[in-house]
Amino acid sequence: MKRAAVNACPILSKAKKISSGKGSGNADSELNARILKEGSVKTKTFRKDDSVSLIQQDPVNDRAEHFCHFYGKDSPFSNFQPDKFVLDGVQYNCSEQYMMYQKAKLFNDEEEANNILKATDPFEMKRCGRRVKGFENDVWYKYCVGIVKKGVKAKFKQNPHLEKALIDTFPRILAEATPRGPLWGIGLGLSDPLIRNRNTWRGENWLGYLLTDVRNQIMEEKGMFSSVASGTQDADKGCN
């Protein structure tokens, strides 16, 4: 069943608009060969189109090698993963805390905002977020992707080991493999064979597409993209 328009991933929509003008069919055979051989394309400079082409290709051509699936707080890509970062003068111990705090602030619930900052367990932060007074889905959907993107980007830029792990996923699409994630994840667990193709996903993968976009932004800011890339090296850290 097709979800309502409000559930369409803004990050994915943006990625589809930045095409170099080529069709959205299968990723080029040279790229597929490199991914199959080494797991990913790794050099001092990279082609941004290698990532964009995977996002834009017809999902019928998806293969397991095109994705970096992750789940759980031990993954550097999870919002529950504990690493501190500072934004606007406030220190957070994970990106879930930032997300829930900003949710409470958006709806002017100072009580839950303070509770979220005091919490040390991501599950407690999420519970506090669910208690936010005056919450409206439509308002949250309007701002949540931008909020989470800002927090996630700060987390990776302020923690070099996490930033490296994120860059090491290039050019693959990140995908949060949680069966309980109809919006932020793919709606399927890591052991489910259906995770290998977007046509069989049961979730929108907002977090995964957001992380893919943040990774490409960070690499662009570091001057890591060029028009041509050559050579490879393995990089499967954090992916399943």
PDB file of C-alpha atoms in Angstrom:
ATOM      1  CA  MET A   1       0.000   0.000   0.000  1.00  0.00           C
ATOM      2  CA  LYS A   2       1.340   3.437  -0.904  1.00  0.00           C
ATOM      3  CA  ARG A   3       1.835   5.811   2.046  1.00  0.00           C
ATOM      4  CA  ALA A   4       0.471   9.337   2.214  1.00  0.00           C
ATOM      5  CA  ALA A   5       2.492  12.119   0.630  1.00  0.00           C
ATOM      6  CA  VAL A   6       3.501  13.425   4.054  1.00  0.00           C
ATOM      7  CA  ASN A   7       5.579  10.263   4.485  1.00  0.00           C
ATOM      8  CA  ALA A   8       7.647  10.755   1.325  1.00  0.00           C
ATOM      9  CA  CYS A   9      11.309  11.088   2.262  1.00  0.00           C
ATOM     10  CA  PRO A  10      12.523  14.675   1.641  1.00  0.00           C
ATOM     11  CA  ILE A  11      16.145  13.525   1.425  1.00  0.00           C
ATOM     12  CA  LEU A  12      15.348  10.930  -1.246  1.00  0.00           C
ATOM     13  CA  SER A  13      13.296  13.451  -3.214  1.00  0.00           C
ATOM     14  CA  LYS A  14      16.218  15.882  -3.134  1.00  0.00           C
ATOM     15  CA  ALA A  15      18.668  13.217  -4.278  1.00  0.00           C
ATOM     16  CA  LYS A  16      16.505  12.404  -7.269  1.00  0.00           C
ATOM     17  CA  LYS A  17      16.562  16.058  -8.310  1.00  0.00           C
ATOM     18  CA  ILE A  18      20.358  16.388  -8.376  1.00  0.00           C
ATOM     19  CA  SER A  19      20.782  13.979 -11.242  1.00  0.00           C
ATOM     20  CA  SER A  20      23.535  14.747 -13.717  1.00  0.00           C
ATOM     21  CA  GLY A  21      20.922  14.299 -16.415  1.00  0.00           C
ATOM     22  CA  LYS A  22      21.337  10.555 -16.900  1.00  0.00           C
ATOM     23  CA  GLY A  23      18.456   8.120 -16.620  1.00  0.00           C
ATOM     24  CA  SER A  24      17.513   6.452 -13.359  1.00  0.00           C
ATOM     25  CA  GLY A  25      18.105   2.903 -14.545  1.00  0.00           C
ATOM     26  CA  ASN A  26      20.736   0.509 -13.255  1.00  0.00           C
ATOM     27  CA  ALA A  27      23.991   1.894 -11.791  1.00  0.00           C
ATOM     28  CA  ASP A  28      26.772   1.704 -14.383  1.00  0.00           C
ATOM     29  CA  SER A  29      28.391  -1.712 -14.804  1.00  0.00           C
ATOM     30  CA  GLU A  30      31.855  -0.431 -13.877  1.00  0.00           C
ATOM     31  CA  LEU A  31      30.573   0.782 -10.503  1.00  0.00           C
ATOM     32  CA  ASN A  32      28.749  -2.499  -9.879  1.00  0.00           C
ATOM     33  CA  ALA A  33      31.908  -4.440 -10.651  1.00  0.00           C
ATOM     34  CA  ARG A  34      33.951  -2.351  -8.216  1.00  0.00           C
ATOM     35  CA  ILE A  35      31.380  -2.716  -5.432  1.00  0.00           C
ATOM     36  CA  LEU A  36      31.124  -6.469  -5.941  1.00  0.00           C
ATOM     37  CA  LYS A  37      34.894  -6.889  -5.853  1.00  0.00           C
ATOM     38  CA  GLU A  38      35.800  -4.710  -2.892  1.00  0.00           C
ATOM     39  CA  GLY A  39      32.575  -3.865  -1.048  1.00  0.00           C
ATOM     40  CA  SER A  40      32.780  -0.152  -1.885  1.00  0.00           C
ATOM     41  CA  VAL A  41      34.706   2.444  -3.872  1.00  0.00           C
ATOM     42  CA  LYS A  42      37.576   3.820  -1.784  1.00  0.00           C
ATOM     43  CA  THR A  43      40.216   6.316  -2.918  1.00  0.00           C
ATOM     44  CA  LYS A  44      41.534   9.697  -1.824  1.00  0.00           C
ATOM     45  CA  THR A  45      39.022  11.248  -4.195  1.00  0.00           C
ATOM     46  CA  PHE A  46      35.580   9.958  -5.077  1.00  0.00           C
ATOM     47  CA  ARG A  47      32.843  10.462  -7.655  1.00  0.00           C
ATOM     48  CA  LYS A  48      29.680  11.814  -6.073  1.00  0.00           C
ATOM     49  CA  ASP A  49      27.726  10.318  -8.972  1.00  0.00           C
ATOM     50  CA  ASP A  50      28.652   6.846  -7.683  1.00  0.00           C
ATOM     51  CA  SER A  51      26.361   7.502  -4.718  1.00  0.00           C
ATOM     52  CA  VAL A  52      23.675   9.408  -6.608  1.00  0.00           C
ATOM     53  CA  SER A  53      23.381   6.699  -9.269  1.00  0.00           C
ATOM     54  CA  LEU A  54      22.651   4.049  -6.636  1.00  0.00           C
ATOM     55  CA  ILE A  55      19.893   6.180  -5.110  1.00  0.00           C
ATOM     56  CA  GLN A  56      18.385   6.961  -8.493  1.00  0.00           C
ATOM     57  CA  GLN A  57      18.530   3.517 -10.048  1.00  0.00           C
ATOM     58  CA  ASP A  58      15.355   1.502 -10.504  1.00  0.00           C
ATOM     59  CA  PRO A  59      14.997  -0.621  -7.322  1.00  0.00           C
ATOM     60  CA  VAL A  60      14.534  -3.697  -9.517  1.00  0.00           C
ATOM     61  CA  ASN A  61      18.313  -3.471 -10.026  1.00  0.00           C
ATOM     62  CA  ASP A  62      19.131  -3.247  -6.302  1.00  0.00           C
ATOM     63  CA  ARG A  63      21.678  -5.712  -4.927  1.00  0.00           C
ATOM     64  CA  ALA A  64      22.882  -6.418  -1.392  1.00  0.00           C
ATOM     65  CA  GLU A  65      26.226  -4.764  -2.200  1.00  0.00           C
ATOM     66  CA  HIS A  66      24.475  -1.442  -2.790  1.00  0.00           C
ATOM     67  CA  PHE A  67      23.481  -1.035   0.877  1.00  0.00           C
ATOM     68  CA  CYS A  68      24.982  -0.593   4.316  1.00  0.00           C
ATOM     69  CA  HIS A  69      22.366  -2.028   6.670  1.00  0.00           C
ATOM     70  CA  PHE A  70      22.659  -1.208  10.368  1.00  0.00           C
ATOM     71  CA  TYR A  71      20.737  -1.560  13.592  1.00  0.00           C
ATOM     72  CA  GLY A  72      21.289  -1.129  17.330  1.00  0.00           C
ATOM     73  CA  LYS A  73      23.232   1.181  19.626  1.00  0.00           C
ATOM     74  CA  ASP A  74      26.526  -0.558  18.835  1.00  0.00           C
ATOM     75  CA  SER A  75      26.338   0.710  15.270  1.00  0.00           C
ATOM     76  CA  PRO A  76      27.970   4.125  14.738  1.00  0.00           C
ATOM     77  CA  PHE A  77      24.994   5.054  12.564  1.00  0.00           C
ATOM     78  CA  SER A  78      22.289   4.461  15.174  1.00  0.00           C
ATOM     79  CA  ASN A  79      20.690   7.427  16.947  1.00  0.00           C
ATOM     80  CA  PHE A  80      21.126   5.418  20.159  1.00  0.00           C
ATOM     81  CA  GLN A  81      24.904   5.136  19.693  1.00  0.00           C
ATOM     82  CA  PRO A  82      26.514   6.956  22.672  1.00  0.00           C
ATOM     83  CA  ASP A  83      28.908   9.710  21.583  1.00  0.00           C
ATOM     84  CA  LYS A  84      28.831  13.264  22.866  1.00  0.00           C
ATOM     85  CA  PHE A  85      28.505  16.376  20.732  1.00  0.00           C
ATOM     86  CA  VAL A  86      27.585  20.016  21.313  1.00  0.00           C
ATOM     87  CA  LEU A  87      25.051  22.099  19.387  1.00  0.00           C
ATOM     88  CA  ASP A  88      24.013  25.664  20.178  1.00  0.00           C
ATOM     89  CA  GLY A  89      25.786  25.473  23.531  1.00  0.00           C
ATOM     90  CA  VAL A  90      24.028  22.287  24.692  1.00  0.00           C
ATOM     91  CA  GLN A  91      25.835  18.955  25.107  1.00  0.00           C
ATOM     92  CA  TYR A  92      24.080  15.767  24.021  1.00  0.00           C
ATOM     93  CA  ASN A  93      25.144  12.185  24.674  1.00  0.00           C
ATOM     94  CA  CYS A  94      23.524  10.754  21.524  1.00  0.00           C
ATOM     95  CA  SER A  95      21.601  11.996  18.498  1.00  0.00           C
ATOM     96  CA  GLU A  96      18.375  10.498  19.897  1.00  0.00           C
ATOM     97  CA  GLN A  97      18.654  12.933  22.806  1.00  0.00           C
ATOM     98  CA  TYR A  98      19.040  15.848  20.390  1.00  0.00           C
ATOM     99  CA  MET A  99      16.053  14.688  18.335  1.00  0.00           C
ATOM    100  CA  MET A 100      13.748  14.283  21.338  1.00  0.00           C
ATOM    101  CA  TYR A 101      14.937  17.523  22.974  1.00  0.00           C
ATOM    102  CA  GLN A 102      14.245  19.491  19.809  1.00  0.00           C
ATOM    103  CA  LYS A 103      10.856  17.791  19.533  1.00  0.00           C
ATOM    104  CA  ALA A 104       9.950  19.034  23.021  1.00  0.00           C
ATOM    105  CA  LYS A 105      11.283  22.532  22.264  1.00  0.00           C
ATOM    106  CA  LEU A 106       9.340  22.685  18.993  1.00  0.00           C
ATOM    107  CA  PHE A 107       6.103  22.263  20.936  1.00  0.00           C
ATOM    108  CA  ASN A 108       7.231  24.466  23.846  1.00  0.00           C
ATOM    109  CA  ASP A 109       7.194  21.642  26.397  1.00  0.00           C
ATOM    110  CA  GLU A 110      10.001  22.771  28.711  1.00  0.00           C
ATOM    111  CA  GLU A 111       9.242  20.096  31.309  1.00  0.00           C
ATOM    112  CA  GLU A 112       9.863  17.203  28.941  1.00  0.00           C
ATOM    113  CA  ALA A 113      12.772  19.057  27.325  1.00  0.00           C
ATOM    114  CA  ASN A 114      14.487  19.173  30.726  1.00  0.00           C
ATOM    115  CA  ASN A 115      13.627  15.527  31.399  1.00  0.00           C
ATOM    116  CA  ILE A 116      15.189  14.539  28.082  1.00  0.00           C
ATOM    117  CA  LEU A 117      18.415  16.397  28.872  1.00  0.00           C
ATOM    118  CA  LYS A 118      18.622  14.685  32.264  1.00  0.00           C
ATOM    119  CA  ALA A 119      18.087  11.215  30.796  1.00  0.00           C
ATOM    120  CA  THR A 120      21.028   8.918  30.078  1.00  0.00           C
ATOM    121  CA  ASP A 121      19.109   6.047  28.461  1.00  0.00           C
ATOM    122  CA  PRO A 122      17.972   6.581  24.830  1.00  0.00           C
ATOM    123  CA  PHE A 123      14.811   4.569  25.507  1.00  0.00           C
ATOM    124  CA  GLU A 124      13.920   6.961  28.334  1.00  0.00           C
ATOM    125  CA  MET A 125      14.577   9.903  26.012  1.00  0.00           C
ATOM    126  CA  LYS A 126      12.178   8.383  23.490  1.00  0.00           C
ATOM    127  CA  ARG A 127       9.554   7.840  26.200  1.00  0.00           C
ATOM    128  CA  CYS A 128       9.857  11.486  27.220  1.00  0.00           C
ATOM    129  CA  GLY A 129       9.494  12.481  23.584  1.00  0.00           C
ATOM    130  CA  ARG A 130       6.242  10.556  23.342  1.00  0.00           C
ATOM    131  CA  ARG A 131       4.868  12.543  26.283  1.00  0.00           C
ATOM    132  CA  VAL A 132       5.449  15.952  24.670  1.00  0.00           C
ATOM    133  CA  LYS A 133       2.384  18.120  25.224  1.00  0.00           C
ATOM    134  CA  GLY A 134       0.702  19.770  22.244  1.00  0.00           C
ATOM    135  CA  PHE A 135       2.358  17.408  19.766  1.00  0.00           C
ATOM    136  CA  GLU A 136       1.014  17.537  16.190  1.00  0.00           C
ATOM    137  CA  ASN A 137       2.100  15.011  13.570  1.00  0.00           C
ATOM    138  CA  ASP A 138       1.870  17.412  10.636  1.00  0.00           C
ATOM    139  CA  VAL A 139       4.057  19.996  12.362  1.00  0.00           C
ATOM    140  CA  TRP A 140       6.619  17.389  13.400  1.00  0.00           C
ATOM    141  CA  TYR A 141       6.788  15.905   9.883  1.00  0.00           C
ATOM    142  CA  LYS A 142       7.474  19.371   8.531  1.00  0.00           C
ATOM    143  CA  TYR A 143      10.560  19.899  10.686  1.00  0.00           C
ATOM    144  CA  CYS A 144      11.819  16.523  11.903  1.00  0.00           C
ATOM    145  CA  VAL A 145      14.111  15.603   9.003  1.00  0.00           C
ATOM    146  CA  GLY A 146      15.897  18.966   9.166  1.00  0.00           C
ATOM    147  CA  ILE A 147      16.208  18.656  12.945  1.00  0.00           C
ATOM    148  CA  VAL A 148      17.646  15.150  12.854  1.00  0.00           C
ATOM    149  CA  LYS A 149      19.969  16.000   9.977  1.00  0.00           C
ATOM    150  CA  LYS A 150      21.476  18.898  11.938  1.00  0.00           C
ATOM    151  CA  GLY A 151      22.064  16.705  14.996  1.00  0.00           C
ATOM    152  CA  VAL A 152      23.445  13.752  13.063  1.00  0.00           C
ATOM    153  CA  LYS A 153      25.854  15.940  11.106  1.00  0.00           C
ATOM    154  CA  ALA A 154      27.190  17.504  14.321  1.00  0.00           C
ATOM    155  CA  LYS A 155      27.618  14.057  15.870  1.00  0.00           C
ATOM    156  CA  PHE A 156      29.774  12.805  12.999  1.00  0.00           C
ATOM    157  CA  LYS A 157      31.774  15.986  12.459  1.00  0.00           C
ATOM    158  CA  GLN A 158      32.660  16.246  16.162  1.00  0.00           C
ATOM    159  CA  ASN A 159      33.673  12.578  16.507  1.00  0.00           C
ATOM    160  CA  PRO A 160      36.426  11.720  13.984  1.00  0.00           C
ATOM    161  CA  HIS A 161      36.103   7.942  14.471  1.00  0.00           C
ATOM    162  CA  LEU A 162      32.399   8.151  13.629  1.00  0.00           C
ATOM    163  CA  GLU A 163      33.037  10.441  10.675  1.00  0.00           C
ATOM    164  CA  LYS A 164      35.541   7.945   9.265  1.00  0.00           C
ATOM    165  CA  ALA A 165      33.083   5.073   9.713  1.00  0.00           C
ATOM    166  CA  LEU A 166      30.435   7.067   7.840  1.00  0.00           C
ATOM    167  CA  ILE A 167      32.761   7.994   4.974  1.00  0.00           C
ATOM    168  CA  ASP A 168      33.852   4.361   4.738  1.00  0.00           C
ATOM    169  CA  THR A 169      30.324   3.413   3.634  1.00  0.00           C
ATOM    170  CA  PHE A 170      30.637   5.343   0.356  1.00  0.00           C
ATOM    171  CA  PRO A 171      28.974   4.970  -2.134  1.00  0.00           C
ATOM    172  CA  ARG A 172      26.378   2.675  -0.581  1.00  0.00           C
ATOM    173  CA  ILE A 173      22.906   3.645   0.627  1.00  0.00           C
ATOM    174  CA  LEU A 174      22.606   3.430   4.405  1.00  0.00           C
ATOM    175  CA  ALA A 175      19.512   1.633   5.661  1.00  0.00           C
ATOM    176  CA  GLU A 176      18.291   1.208   9.240  1.00  0.00           C
ATOM    177  CA  ALA A 177      17.138  -2.411   9.438  1.00  0.00           C
ATOM    178  CA  THR A 178      14.497  -2.225  12.144  1.00  0.00           C
ATOM    179  CA  PRO A 179      11.157  -4.030  11.817  1.00  0.00           C
ATOM    180  CA  ARG A 180       9.591  -1.322  14.008  1.00  0.00           C
ATOM    181  CA  GLY A 181      10.587   1.586  11.794  1.00  0.00           C
ATOM    182  CA  PRO A 182       7.917   2.375   9.173  1.00  0.00           C
ATOM    183  CA  LEU A 183       9.265   5.904   8.667  1.00  0.00           C
ATOM    184  CA  TRP A 184      12.835   6.188   9.929  1.00  0.00           C
ATOM    185  CA  GLY A 185      13.824   2.604   9.082  1.00  0.00           C
ATOM    186  CA  ILE A 186      13.055   0.051   6.388  1.00  0.00           C
ATOM    187  CA  GLY A 187      10.513  -1.914   8.435  1.00  0.00           C
ATOM    188  CA  LEU A 188      12.578  -5.125   8.220  1.00  0.00           C
ATOM    189  CA  GLY A 189      15.193  -6.736  10.476  1.00  0.00           C
ATOM    190  CA  LEU A 190      18.814  -7.500   9.598  1.00  0.00           C
ATOM    191  CA  SER A 191      18.126 -11.207   9.106  1.00  0.00           C
ATOM    192  CA  ASP A 192      15.266 -10.658   6.661  1.00  0.00           C
ATOM    193  CA  PRO A 193      16.321 -11.416   3.048  1.00  0.00           C
ATOM    194  CA  LEU A 194      13.879  -8.758   1.822  1.00  0.00           C
ATOM    195  CA  ILE A 195      16.240  -5.998   3.000  1.00  0.00           C
ATOM    196  CA  ARG A 196      18.273  -6.385  -0.194  1.00  0.00           C
ATOM    197  CA  ASN A 197      15.775  -4.612  -2.426  1.00  0.00           C
ATOM    198  CA  ARG A 198      13.897  -1.340  -1.903  1.00  0.00           C
ATOM    199  CA  ASN A 199      10.808  -2.739  -3.626  1.00  0.00           C
ATOM    200  CA  THR A 200      10.341  -5.110  -0.685  1.00  0.00           C
ATOM    201  CA  TRP A 201      11.076  -2.647   2.120  1.00  0.00           C
ATOM    202  CA  ARG A 202       8.189  -1.937   4.481  1.00  0.00           C
ATOM    203  CA  GLY A 203       9.488   1.407   5.689  1.00  0.00           C
ATOM    204  CA  GLU A 204      10.591   4.741   4.245  1.00  0.00           C
ATOM    205  CA  ASN A 205      14.207   4.679   5.550  1.00  0.00           C
ATOM    206  CA  TRP A 206      14.293   8.380   6.444  1.00  0.00           C
ATOM    207  CA  LEU A 207      17.305   7.924   8.733  1.00  0.00           C
ATOM    208  CA  GLY A 208      19.249   5.903   6.198  1.00  0.00           C
ATOM    209  CA  TYR A 209      18.716   8.373   3.365  1.00  0.00           C
ATOM    210  CA  LEU A 210      19.461  11.244   5.735  1.00  0.00           C
ATOM    211  CA  LEU A 211      22.766   9.622   6.760  1.00  0.00           C
ATOM    212  CA  THR A 212      23.645   8.993   3.123  1.00  0.00           C
ATOM    213  CA  ASP A 213      23.030  12.671   2.385  1.00  0.00           C
ATOM    214  CA  VAL A 214      25.036  13.827   5.428  1.00  0.00           C
ATOM    215  CA  ARG A 215      27.936  11.572   4.413  1.00  0.00           C
ATOM    216  CA  ASN A 216      28.002  13.035   0.917  1.00  0.00           C
ATOM    217  CA  GLN A 217      27.825  16.579   2.324  1.00  0.00           C
ATOM    218  CA  ILE A 218      30.733  15.954   4.692  1.00  0.00           C
ATOM    219  CA  MET A 219      32.815  14.449   1.906  1.00  0.00           C
ATOM    220  CA  GLU A 220      32.021  17.407  -0.345  1.00  0.00           C
ATOM    221  CA  GLU A 221      33.015  19.865   2.378  1.00  0.00           C
ATOM    222  CA  LYS A 222      36.310  18.001   2.769  1.00  0.00           C
ATOM    223  CA  GLY A 223      36.985  18.257  -0.956  1.00  0.00           C
ATOM    224  CA  MET A 224      36.890  14.485  -1.384  1.00  0.00           C
ATOM    225  CA  PHE A 225      34.876  14.448  -4.605  1.00  0.00           C
ATOM    226  CA  SER A 226      36.293  14.680  -8.092  1.00  0.00           C
ATOM    227  CA  SER A 227      34.957  13.886 -11.542  1.00  0.00           C
ATOM    228  CA  VAL A 228      36.924  10.622 -11.720  1.00  0.00           C
ATOM    229  CA  ALA A 229      37.680   7.956  -9.130  1.00  0.00           C
ATOM    230  CA  SER A 230      40.030   5.010  -9.430  1.00  0.00           C
ATOM    231  CA  GLY A 231      41.256   2.254  -7.161  1.00  0.00           C
ATOM    232  CA  THR A 232      39.539   0.531  -4.283  1.00  0.00           C
ATOM    233  CA  GLN A 233      39.918  -0.562  -0.692  1.00  0.00           C
ATOM    234  CA  ASP A 234      37.688  -2.488   1.677  1.00  0.00           C
ATOM    235  CA  ALA A 235      35.356  -0.689   4.059  1.00  0.00           C
ATOM    236  CA  ASP A 236      32.523  -2.590   5.681  1.00  0.00           C
ATOM    237  CA  LYS A 237      32.770  -1.225   9.222  1.00  0.00           C
ATOM    238  CA  GLY A 238      29.402  -0.823  10.892  1.00  0.00           C
ATOM    239  CA  CYS A 239      27.467  -2.444   8.045  1.00  0.00           C
ATOM    240  CA  ASN A 240      25.683  -5.791   7.986  1.00  0.00           C
TER     241      ASN A 240
END
